Each structure stands twice: as C-alpha cells, then as structure tokens.
Amino acid sequence: MKTTIKILSLLFIFLIISSCSTDNQLVENDIYTCPMQCEGDKTYSSPGHCPVCEMNLTQPVAKVLYDETDLLSENSIFNLTSKWQTQNKETITLKDLKGKPLVVVMIYTTCKAACPRLVADVRNIEKTLIAEDIKDVKYIFVSIDPETDTPEQLKAFAVENVMDDENHVFLHGSVDDVREFSNVLAVKYKEISPLDFSHSNIISVFNPGGELINQVEGLGMDQTATINAIKSITTH
Amino acid sequence: MKTKHLILIILSTFTWLGLQAQTKMVFIKGGTFVPLYGTDSLPVKINDLYMDVYPVTNMQYLAFVKQHQKWQKNKVLRIFADQNYLMGWLNDTTLANNMNRMSPVTNISWYAAKAYCDCLDKRLPTVDEWEYVGMANDSIPDARLLKNYNTYILAWYEKPRSYKNTIGSTFKNYYGVYDMHGLVWEWTSDFNSILISGESRKDVDNDKNLFCGSGAVGANDLMDYAAFMRYALRGSLKANYAMRNLGFRCVSDVK
C-alpha cells in the first residue's frame, strides 16, 4: 500500500510540474503612498488605507521624464514579450526600442486611402522636429496585415517612402501579437477583404521607457500635441 | 492486489487529468452566417471548433493565479489590467467570503483572459465565433428571428447582478453550451475589431477621419437590438479594462 501512495504522489507531482509553462518573473513595483502625504514621504508596501486620513493609498504616477534605470514601469509597452521582424529581417522585441522617444502608428502597405495620409502626418511631425533640431526619435510603423506585409514588402514600402534608415522601423509580427499590440494602442481594426482593412488612425507617442504619453486620433489633425509631447521628453 | 493498485492509480490519474482539463468542451459544427456587424452584409464562414460548455469560474481562475503569480491581483502590471482587476478578492490567492466559487470569474482583463486560455492551449473565441454560437436557442442554431429569443436576452440585460449566479443556471443551447446569455458578457479575441466610436453622433456619419474604410463596415440588422448591445459594449472596451459583469470562456480549433 505504501508503494502505491508513493507512486501516486510521484505521479501527482509530475503532473503538477508538467501542467503549465512557468512564468517569467516580471519586475514588481510595490510602492504605495498616501495622496495627502499625511506621514510625509512615507511609503507602504501594500495597497490599503492611510493610517492617518484613511484615504486609499495610491501608487505614484510614473514620471514623464525618463529615469535611466533598467526598471520598467508597469505601463511600459516593453513589458510585452512578443517578437517582431523589422524591414531588415532582424528579429527584435519591443524592449530593443528602449531609449528614445517613439512615434508609433499602425498601417498596412496596400492601403489606398488613409495610410498614405497617416504616413504623411508622421513625415510632417518629423520635419517639424528636425527643424527644431530634435533628431533622436524613432518612428515605428506596425503592420496590421502580417500576411501581405512581409519584411520584404515592408522594406519596399520603406524605400518607396524614403524612410529606409535606422530611425524608421517597420514591424512585422504574428496575427496574435499584432492584435495584442493594437490593444495597447487602443487601435481598432478589421479585415474588410484581403488587402483591405478598416482601422482607426492614431498617432501615439511613447517616452524612452515605453510609456504612452500622448495620442492623437484622426487624419490631418493638428499634431501640435504630438510634437509638444516629444519635446517634453527630449529637452531637459 | 497488484491489479487493484494499478486500477487505483489509473483511476486517480484520470480524475486528476479531468480536473486539469477543467471545463468540458463541446464540438461546434462550423457554417456560415451573416453577423450583425460584418462587411457589406456578407456571410462569414466559421470553421469547426470546440467551445467551453461554461464560462471560466472563480474557482478555476483561482487555481490559475496560484500557479501564475504574474496574474495575481496585486502583482499584475497595470498595462495588462486596470485597478478593478479581481476586485473583491481578499488577496492574491483568496476569494472573498461572499463569492461563489462556481460563479463566472469577472473583473478580468482581456490580457488575463487570453493568458488563461493560452495556458490551457486554448484561445478566446473571435467575435464572429461567439456570435455564431450565441445565436442558438435551446433547439435551433439560429434563433435570431424568434421574438422570445430576443426578449429573453433583453430581459437579462435588465436583471442586476446576474454575474453572482452559478454557471449552468441559464439554458443549454442547441450545441450543448450553457450561459451564452443570462449570466455575464464575455471577452472575445478580436473585440477591438468593432469600429463603433464612443459617441453616437460620430457613428452616424461614419467619421472617415477616424476610421479608414469605415463606411464598409456597418450594422446589418438594427432590429437585433440584443446583439447591438453586445457590439456596442465590445466597441467601448479597452484590453486592460476589468468589469464586474464581464467574464470569458475559451475555445480551441479542431486539429
């Protein structure tokens, strides 16, 4: 009987271990403060109420100015672990884009209506920034049509738009990862027919730590807010 | 004696595997249908699939977060779930005393629901797949034209706190799936393909500056108010939102 129990427990342990893939441990950020600062700069390690004024403890809002450490903010897109291919067929994760302000749009290269205008909007933003001597910005174009927009196709599109340099990154990912990425940007899209999609036109700005700091929705919109957002993180 | 032991081992292994597999799934025969929101009212093709019979329960989700710390209430990253995530849970691994273990888990973000299904080698259903199964009543696969089918769903929309009920407490549909209507709303993998902007005035004139090609994607039959409500909800969601009447179930492809 004892051996049976042994065998059984071994089986159980084996099944438990083999059941699901393990998690990658992500950076934790467990600091809570009282919004009224009743006890000065005191921080708490778990959420709850301030012992003095009983207000809900809050987590400090991430600073807009980027902190040059390796810790990722909870809201950083660099927490996504998906893999992407660039127009130069390099495989990257979003974290590889860390360190510079990012201007991000979602497009598809066979788009006849909105995308050329969206690309033009990005080009105008870039022009304005360069005129003010802000050159250290990356422009990211993520394709919502992974089937058609192979890295080769993206390369051709980059060349055609005179954007084939290291500041312009065109990304190709799996259907699932593109859907996830669009959710981070709150971009909506739907395939209407092969080669044609309906999608929302949003220009997003991320700080060098991968936190979303500005979004402008619509085509041919006033992009002052986008430009100011980038300025706010590049000029110290 | 030895055979007895062997039988015991095999039996307990199966019981355990049964628990591991968690929810029962049923086969859904694919087909075509015209969804409320589609492309120029064209039929959509649905492939054969398996669907969870019930929405994922509090108990099942609790077992999941015990294994996957990343998805625990106080450990989840804000980008993946807003502050309402698992609202009401006592702590990372304990449900509140008044929570029914057999109720559908709610206050779940899209990322969390997706991770749960991924973990079991399943996935979230697409909007079209969900609607395809959801248009069945207890006896026919497409009950959308029946008055009592729509009345039933609309009556549920008016009932408060149905998310506290036990899974399986609503009707079993044509495919053998429970609780598609009457318990909770459910996440879908491509909920963000619903291009309805938040403001109704914008919806009417198909604001072309917001959505490329939006004129082509519109409502097919506005009489189907019950379905319209579901699409409107999906259109208003963001992936890190957690709502107390929004749960999920998983599906898997037929290999």
GROMACS .gro file of C-alpha atoms in nm, chain B residues 6 114 132 156 169 175 184 187 194 199 202 220 223:
model
   13
  242LEU     CA    1  -0.292  -0.038  -1.080
  350LYS     CA    2  -0.609   3.545  -2.313
  368TYR     CA    3  -2.236   3.220  -3.427
  392TRP     CA    4  -3.144   3.960  -1.882
  405SER     CA    5  -2.804   2.828  -1.436
  411TYR     CA    6  -2.484   2.294  -2.928
  420VAL     CA    7  -2.218   3.756  -1.793
  423TRP     CA    8  -1.441   3.870  -2.386
  430ILE     CA    9  -1.568   4.671  -3.366
  435GLU     CA   10  -2.010   5.882  -2.947
  438LYS     CA   11  -1.986   6.003  -3.482
  456ASN     CA   12  -2.670   4.468  -4.081
  459MET     CA   13  -3.369   4.523  -3.522
   0.00000   0.00000   0.00000
